[in-house]
Short mmCIF file of C-alpha atoms in Angstrom, two decimals:
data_model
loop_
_atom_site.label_atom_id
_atom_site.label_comp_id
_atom_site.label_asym_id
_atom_site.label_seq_id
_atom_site.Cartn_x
_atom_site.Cartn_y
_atom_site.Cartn_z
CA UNK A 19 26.77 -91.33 38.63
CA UNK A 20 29.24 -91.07 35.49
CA UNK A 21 33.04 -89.22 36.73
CA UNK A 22 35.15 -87.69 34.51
CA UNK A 23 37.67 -90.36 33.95
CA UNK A 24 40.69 -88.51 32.81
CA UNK A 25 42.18 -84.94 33.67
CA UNK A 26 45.02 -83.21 32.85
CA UNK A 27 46.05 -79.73 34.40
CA UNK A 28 49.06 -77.26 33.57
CA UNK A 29 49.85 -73.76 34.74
CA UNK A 30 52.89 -71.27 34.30
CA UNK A 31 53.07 -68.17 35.78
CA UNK A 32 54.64 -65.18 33.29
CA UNK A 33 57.74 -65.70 35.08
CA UNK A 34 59.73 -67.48 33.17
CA UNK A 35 62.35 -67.99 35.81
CA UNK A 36 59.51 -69.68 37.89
CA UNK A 37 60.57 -67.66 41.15
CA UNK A 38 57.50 -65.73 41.31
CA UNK A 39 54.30 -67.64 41.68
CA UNK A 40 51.31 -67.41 39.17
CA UNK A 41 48.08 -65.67 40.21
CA UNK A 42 46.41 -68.19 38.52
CA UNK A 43 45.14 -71.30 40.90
CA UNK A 44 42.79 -74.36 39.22
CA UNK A 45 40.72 -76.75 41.73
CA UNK A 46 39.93 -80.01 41.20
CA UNK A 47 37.56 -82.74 43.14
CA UNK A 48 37.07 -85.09 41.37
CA UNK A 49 33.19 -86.03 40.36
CA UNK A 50 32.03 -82.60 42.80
CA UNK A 51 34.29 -79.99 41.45
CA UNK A 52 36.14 -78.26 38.59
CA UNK A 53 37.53 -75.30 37.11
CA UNK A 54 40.15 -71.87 37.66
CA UNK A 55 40.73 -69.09 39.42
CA UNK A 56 42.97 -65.79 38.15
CA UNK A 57 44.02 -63.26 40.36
CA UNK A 58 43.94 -59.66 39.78
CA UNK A 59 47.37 -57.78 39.22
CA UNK A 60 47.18 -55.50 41.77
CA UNK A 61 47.92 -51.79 40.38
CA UNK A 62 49.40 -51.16 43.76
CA UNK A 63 51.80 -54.21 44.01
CA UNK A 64 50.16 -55.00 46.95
CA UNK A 65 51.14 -58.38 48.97
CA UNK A 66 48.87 -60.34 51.74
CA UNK A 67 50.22 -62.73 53.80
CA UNK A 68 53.28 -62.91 51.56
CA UNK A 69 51.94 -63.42 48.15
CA UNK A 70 50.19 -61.12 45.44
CA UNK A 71 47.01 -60.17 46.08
CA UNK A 72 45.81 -61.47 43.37
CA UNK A 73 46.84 -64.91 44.04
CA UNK A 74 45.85 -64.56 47.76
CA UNK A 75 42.19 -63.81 46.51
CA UNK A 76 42.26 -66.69 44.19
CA UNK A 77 43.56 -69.02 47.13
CA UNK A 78 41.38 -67.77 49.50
CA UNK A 79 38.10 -68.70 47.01
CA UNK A 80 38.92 -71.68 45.72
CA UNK A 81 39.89 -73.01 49.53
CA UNK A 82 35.80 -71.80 49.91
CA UNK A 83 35.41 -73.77 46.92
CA UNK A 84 36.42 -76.38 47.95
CA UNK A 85 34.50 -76.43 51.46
CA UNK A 86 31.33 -75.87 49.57
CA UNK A 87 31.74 -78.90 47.33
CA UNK A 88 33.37 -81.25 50.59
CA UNK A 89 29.93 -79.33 52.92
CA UNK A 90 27.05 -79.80 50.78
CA UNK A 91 25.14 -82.50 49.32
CA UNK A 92 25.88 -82.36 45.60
CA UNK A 93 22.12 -83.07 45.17
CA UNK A 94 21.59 -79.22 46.36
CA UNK A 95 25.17 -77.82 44.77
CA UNK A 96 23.67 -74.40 43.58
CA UNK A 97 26.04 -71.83 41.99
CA UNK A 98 24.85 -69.04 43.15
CA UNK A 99 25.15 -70.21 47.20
CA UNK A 100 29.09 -71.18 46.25
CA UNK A 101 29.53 -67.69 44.83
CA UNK A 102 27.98 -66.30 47.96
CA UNK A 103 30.11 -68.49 50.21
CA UNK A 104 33.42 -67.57 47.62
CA UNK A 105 32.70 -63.74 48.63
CA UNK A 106 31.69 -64.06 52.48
CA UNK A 107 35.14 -66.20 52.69
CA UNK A 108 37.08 -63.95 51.14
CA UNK A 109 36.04 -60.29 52.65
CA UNK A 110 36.59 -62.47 55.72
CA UNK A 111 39.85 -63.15 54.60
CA UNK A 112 40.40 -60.00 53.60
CA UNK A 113 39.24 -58.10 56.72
CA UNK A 114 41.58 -60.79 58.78
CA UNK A 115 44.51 -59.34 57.33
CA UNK A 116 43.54 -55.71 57.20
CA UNK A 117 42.87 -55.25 53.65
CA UNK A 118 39.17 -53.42 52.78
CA UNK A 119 36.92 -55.66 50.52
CA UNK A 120 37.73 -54.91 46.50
CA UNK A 121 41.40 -54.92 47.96
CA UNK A 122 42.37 -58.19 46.20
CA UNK A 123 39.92 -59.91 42.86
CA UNK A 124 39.97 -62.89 41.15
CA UNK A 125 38.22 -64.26 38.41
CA UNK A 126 36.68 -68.11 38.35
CA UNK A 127 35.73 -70.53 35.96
CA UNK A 128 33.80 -73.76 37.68
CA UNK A 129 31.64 -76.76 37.23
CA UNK A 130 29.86 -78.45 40.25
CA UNK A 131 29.05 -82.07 39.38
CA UNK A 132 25.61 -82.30 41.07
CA UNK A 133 25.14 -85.74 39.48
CA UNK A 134 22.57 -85.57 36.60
CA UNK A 135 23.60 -82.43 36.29
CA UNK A 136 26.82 -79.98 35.92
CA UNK A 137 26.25 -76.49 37.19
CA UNK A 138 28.91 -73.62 35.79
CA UNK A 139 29.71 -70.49 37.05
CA UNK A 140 31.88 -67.84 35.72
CA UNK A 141 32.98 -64.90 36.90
CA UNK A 142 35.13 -62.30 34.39
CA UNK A 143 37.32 -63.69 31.79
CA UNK A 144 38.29 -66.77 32.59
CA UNK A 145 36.23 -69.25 30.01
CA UNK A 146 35.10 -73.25 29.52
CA UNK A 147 35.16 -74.94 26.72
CA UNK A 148 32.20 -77.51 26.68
CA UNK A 149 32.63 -80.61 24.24
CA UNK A 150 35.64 -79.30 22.44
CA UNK A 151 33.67 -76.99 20.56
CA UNK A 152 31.55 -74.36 22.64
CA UNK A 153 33.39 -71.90 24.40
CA UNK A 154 31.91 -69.49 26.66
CA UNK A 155 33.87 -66.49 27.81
CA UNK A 156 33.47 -63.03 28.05
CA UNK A 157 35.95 -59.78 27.55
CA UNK A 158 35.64 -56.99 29.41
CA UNK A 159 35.19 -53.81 27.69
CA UNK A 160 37.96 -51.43 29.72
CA UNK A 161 40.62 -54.25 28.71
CA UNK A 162 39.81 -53.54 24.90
CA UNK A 163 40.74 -50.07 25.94
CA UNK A 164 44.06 -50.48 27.31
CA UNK A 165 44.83 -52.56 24.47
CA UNK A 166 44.29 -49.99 22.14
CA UNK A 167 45.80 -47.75 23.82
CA UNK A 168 49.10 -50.01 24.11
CA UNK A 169 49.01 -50.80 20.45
CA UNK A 170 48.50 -47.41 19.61
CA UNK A 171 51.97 -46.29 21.33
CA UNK A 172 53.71 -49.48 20.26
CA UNK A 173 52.46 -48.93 16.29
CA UNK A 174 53.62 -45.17 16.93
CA UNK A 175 57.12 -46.11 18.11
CA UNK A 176 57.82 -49.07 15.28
CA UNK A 177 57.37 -46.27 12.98
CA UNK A 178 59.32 -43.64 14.70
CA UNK A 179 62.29 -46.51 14.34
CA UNK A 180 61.60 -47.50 10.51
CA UNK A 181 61.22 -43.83 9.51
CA UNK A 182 65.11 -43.67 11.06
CA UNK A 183 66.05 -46.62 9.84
CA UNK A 184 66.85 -48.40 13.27
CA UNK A 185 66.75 -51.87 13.76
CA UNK A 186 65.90 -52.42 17.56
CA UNK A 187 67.48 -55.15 19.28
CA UNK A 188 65.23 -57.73 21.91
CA UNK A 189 66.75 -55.19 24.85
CA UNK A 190 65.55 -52.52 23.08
CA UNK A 191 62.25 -53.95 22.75
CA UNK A 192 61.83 -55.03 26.18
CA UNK A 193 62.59 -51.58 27.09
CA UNK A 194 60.07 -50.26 24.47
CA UNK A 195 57.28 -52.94 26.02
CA UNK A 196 57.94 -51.47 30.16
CA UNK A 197 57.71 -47.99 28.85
CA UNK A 198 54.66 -48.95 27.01
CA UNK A 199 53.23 -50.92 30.48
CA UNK A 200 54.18 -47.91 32.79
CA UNK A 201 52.72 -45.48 30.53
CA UNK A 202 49.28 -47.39 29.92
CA UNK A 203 49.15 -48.08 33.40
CA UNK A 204 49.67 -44.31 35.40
CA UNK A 205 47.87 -42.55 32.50
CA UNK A 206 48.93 -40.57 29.14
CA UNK A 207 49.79 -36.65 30.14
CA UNK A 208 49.03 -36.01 26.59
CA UNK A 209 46.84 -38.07 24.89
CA UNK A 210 46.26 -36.06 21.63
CA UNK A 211 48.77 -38.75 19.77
CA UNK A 212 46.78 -42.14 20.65
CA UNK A 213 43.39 -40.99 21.32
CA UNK A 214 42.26 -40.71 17.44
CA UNK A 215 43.41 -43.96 16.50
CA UNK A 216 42.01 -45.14 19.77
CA UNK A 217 38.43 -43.75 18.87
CA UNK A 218 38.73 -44.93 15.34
CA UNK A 219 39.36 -48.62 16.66
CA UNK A 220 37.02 -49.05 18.78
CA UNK A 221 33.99 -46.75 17.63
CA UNK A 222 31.72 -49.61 16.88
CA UNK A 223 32.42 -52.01 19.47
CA UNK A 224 31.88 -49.97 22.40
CA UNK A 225 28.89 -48.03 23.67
CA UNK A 226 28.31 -44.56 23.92
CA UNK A 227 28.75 -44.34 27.93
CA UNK A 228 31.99 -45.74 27.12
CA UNK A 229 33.18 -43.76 24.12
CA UNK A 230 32.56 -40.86 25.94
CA UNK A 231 34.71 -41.50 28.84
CA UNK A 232 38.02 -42.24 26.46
CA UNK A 233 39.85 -39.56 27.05
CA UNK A 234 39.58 -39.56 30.90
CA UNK A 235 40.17 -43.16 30.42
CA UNK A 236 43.30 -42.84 28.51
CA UNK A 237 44.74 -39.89 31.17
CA UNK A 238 43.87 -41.88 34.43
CA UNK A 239 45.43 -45.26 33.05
CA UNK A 240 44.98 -48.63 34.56
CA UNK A 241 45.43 -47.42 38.12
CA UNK A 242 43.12 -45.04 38.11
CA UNK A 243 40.29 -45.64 35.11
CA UNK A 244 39.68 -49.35 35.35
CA UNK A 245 39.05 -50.27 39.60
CA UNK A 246 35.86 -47.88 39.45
CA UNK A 247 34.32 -50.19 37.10
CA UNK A 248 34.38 -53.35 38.97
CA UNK A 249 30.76 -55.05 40.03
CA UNK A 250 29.00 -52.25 38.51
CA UNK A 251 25.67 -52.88 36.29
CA UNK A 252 25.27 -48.87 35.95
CA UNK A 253 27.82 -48.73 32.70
CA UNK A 254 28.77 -50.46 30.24
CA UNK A 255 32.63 -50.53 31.10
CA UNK A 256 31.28 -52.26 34.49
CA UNK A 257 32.54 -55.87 35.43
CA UNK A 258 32.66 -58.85 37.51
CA UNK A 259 35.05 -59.88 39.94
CA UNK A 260 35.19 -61.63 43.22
CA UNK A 261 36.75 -59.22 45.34
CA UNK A 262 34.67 -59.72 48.89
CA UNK A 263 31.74 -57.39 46.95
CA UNK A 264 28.75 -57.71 45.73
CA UNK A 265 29.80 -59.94 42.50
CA UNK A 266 27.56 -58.47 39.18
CA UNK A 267 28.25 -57.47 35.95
CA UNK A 268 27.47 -59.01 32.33
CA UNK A 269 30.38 -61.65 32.53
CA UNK A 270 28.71 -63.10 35.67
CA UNK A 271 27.10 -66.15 34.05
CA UNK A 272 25.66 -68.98 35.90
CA UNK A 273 23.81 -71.96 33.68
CA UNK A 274 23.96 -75.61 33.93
CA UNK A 275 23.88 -78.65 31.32
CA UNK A 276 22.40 -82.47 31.64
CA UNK A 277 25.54 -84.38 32.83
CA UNK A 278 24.79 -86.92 29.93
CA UNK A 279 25.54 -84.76 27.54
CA UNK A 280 29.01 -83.46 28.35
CA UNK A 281 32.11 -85.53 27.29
CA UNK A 282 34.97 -82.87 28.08
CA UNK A 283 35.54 -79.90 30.11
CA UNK A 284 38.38 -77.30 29.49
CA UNK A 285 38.31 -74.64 31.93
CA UNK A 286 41.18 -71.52 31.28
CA UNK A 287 42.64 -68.37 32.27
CA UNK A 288 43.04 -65.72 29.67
CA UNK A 289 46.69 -66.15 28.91
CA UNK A 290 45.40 -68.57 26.80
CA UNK A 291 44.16 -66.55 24.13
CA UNK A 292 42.80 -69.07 21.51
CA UNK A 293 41.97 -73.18 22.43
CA UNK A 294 43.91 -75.90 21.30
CA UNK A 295 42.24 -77.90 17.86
CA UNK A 296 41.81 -80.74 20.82
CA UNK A 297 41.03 -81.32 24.36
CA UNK A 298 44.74 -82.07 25.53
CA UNK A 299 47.42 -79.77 27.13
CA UNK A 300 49.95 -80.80 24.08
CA UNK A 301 47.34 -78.98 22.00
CA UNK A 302 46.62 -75.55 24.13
CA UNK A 303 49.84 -75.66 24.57
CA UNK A 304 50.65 -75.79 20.57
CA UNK A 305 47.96 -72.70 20.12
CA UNK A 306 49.71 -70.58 22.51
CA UNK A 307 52.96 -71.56 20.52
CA UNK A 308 51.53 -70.49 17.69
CA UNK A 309 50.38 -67.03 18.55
CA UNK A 310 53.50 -66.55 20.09
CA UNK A 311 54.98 -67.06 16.53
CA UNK A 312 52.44 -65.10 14.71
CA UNK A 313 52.04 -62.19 16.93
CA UNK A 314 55.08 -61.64 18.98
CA UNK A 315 54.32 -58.03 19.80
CA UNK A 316 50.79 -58.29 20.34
CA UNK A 317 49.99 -55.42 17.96
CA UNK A 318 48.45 -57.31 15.65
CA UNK A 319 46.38 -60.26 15.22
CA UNK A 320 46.52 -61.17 18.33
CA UNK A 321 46.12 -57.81 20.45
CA UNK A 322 47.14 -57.63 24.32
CA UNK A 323 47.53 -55.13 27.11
CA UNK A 324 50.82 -57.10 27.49
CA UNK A 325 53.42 -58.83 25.19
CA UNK A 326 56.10 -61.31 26.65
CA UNK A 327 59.32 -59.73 27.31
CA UNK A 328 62.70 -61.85 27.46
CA UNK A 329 62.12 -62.21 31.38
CA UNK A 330 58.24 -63.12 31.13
CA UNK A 331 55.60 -64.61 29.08
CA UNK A 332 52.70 -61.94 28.45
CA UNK A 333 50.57 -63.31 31.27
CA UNK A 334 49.65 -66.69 33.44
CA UNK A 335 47.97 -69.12 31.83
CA UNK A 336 46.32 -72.33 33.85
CA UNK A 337 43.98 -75.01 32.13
CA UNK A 338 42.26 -77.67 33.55
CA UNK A 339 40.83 -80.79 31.95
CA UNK A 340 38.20 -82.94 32.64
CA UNK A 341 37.00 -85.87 30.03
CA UNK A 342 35.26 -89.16 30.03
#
């Protein structure tokens, strides 16, 4: 059976000091199994067993990962028994340490090498790029929401500050981007300022369900508008995520490709936000270099929920490489 011959992995958490660990985890077995995990920021701060839950939910299903790929013949590796076994381990996990299920998510992005064949499996936003050139990944809705609603604010203050003719320093940024977070995350009191442009921006790209539900959206914030949504199939703001649940949603996607035919595998967490022109680190690592450079604010052509600060890039990003 052909092996990916060559692999290359990186990942930085948005601590730039590195004293805080990533959320972000990648697996690798070689010739059985591939891909990454990203944990959920918790909108509590929570901690389990020392670490953010986020990370411990990505920890806790890729160690499930990886006893599904070392426990079953890869002849009979099915995705939709190692998402099963992903979830049973981690509500498990979860219960262990007295957390309810949906108290920590992650996303995932894996390949099973079943021999002739590769079998993928992706749950939220974290994406594969197959070949160098096909790259599957899906956005959730609610995130295109927040976004909005952060550039909104941002856009709104730039102007207040060029209408007075001030010329901000990085602190004052910084201190422009937390308010910006904090406010985006608890809610907007008033949301008469943001919620036309909002609208405007996003009237053909989301559905009805989800138009309507903007302003209650854009009061609850984060904390309280976007956990209702997860695993649901009901709306169209619903979403996956492995968080000891029931895992459904349109960016669950499970499919699988003749082993033959597949010369590279990039698997990556979305603080990557575009792929690198080739299937190297040097070259995701260029891209994300580059937005940085066009985009510093994420306000414009590169849009975020989150910009980096002087303390932290604007998220973790983890990619994992597999080629022959």
């Amino acid at each position: 059976m052909p092996v990916f011959t060559q692999h290359e992995v990186i990942s930085i958490g948005k601590d730039k000091s590195g004293r805080q660990l990533p959320d972000d985890v990648w697996v690798l077995q070689s010739g059985q199994l591939y891909g990454v995990f990203d944990g959920a920021t918790s909108p509590t701060g929570a901690r389990i067993d020392g670490m953010s839950s986020g990370r411990f939910a990505a920890m806790q299903c890729a160690a499930a990962a990886h006893r599904y790929a070392l426990t079953t013949a890869q002849n009979a590796y099915v995705s939709a028994d190692l998402l099963q076994a992903m979830s049973v381990a981690l509500a498990a996990a979860l219960q262990a340490h007295g957390s309810q299920p949906g108290g920590a998510a992650t996303t995932a992005a894996l390949a099973l090498d079943a021999g002739d064949s590769l079998h993928f499996l992706l749950v939220g936003d974290s994406g594969v790029r197959i070949n160098g050139h096909e790259v599957v990944q899906v956005h959730k809705s609610v995130d295109e929401i927040y976004t909005a609603v952060r550039v909104a604010l941002i856009r709104q203050a730039h102007a207040r500050m060029a209408e007075a003719g001030v010329s901000p320093s990085a602190l004052d940024l910084d201190a422009l981007e937390f308010k910006t977070r904090h406010q985006v995350f608890t809610g907007l009191e008033d949301t008469s300022a943001v919620l036309p442009a909002v609208t405007q921006q996003l009237q053909r790209k989301l559905a009805a369900d989800a138009l309507a539900m903007l302003p209650d959206l854009l009061r609850l914030g984060i904390r309280g508008g976007q956990l209702p949504f997860m695993n649901r199939t009901d709306h169209s703001l619903g979403y996956a995520v492995l968080n000891g649940q029931t895992v459904q949603g349109p960016d669950l996607l499970m499919f699988s490709r003749p082993r033959a035919e597949v010369r590279s595998l990039e698997f990556f967490t979305d603080g990557f936000m575009t792929p690198g022109a080739q299937a190297s680190v040097a070259s995701w690592e260029a891209a994300w270099q580059q937005v940085e450079a066009q985009d510093p604010h994420k306000t414009g052509v590169w849009p975020n929920i989150k910009c980096s600060t002087q303390g932290e890039h604007w998220d973790d990003r983890t990619l994992l490489i597999a080629r022959d």
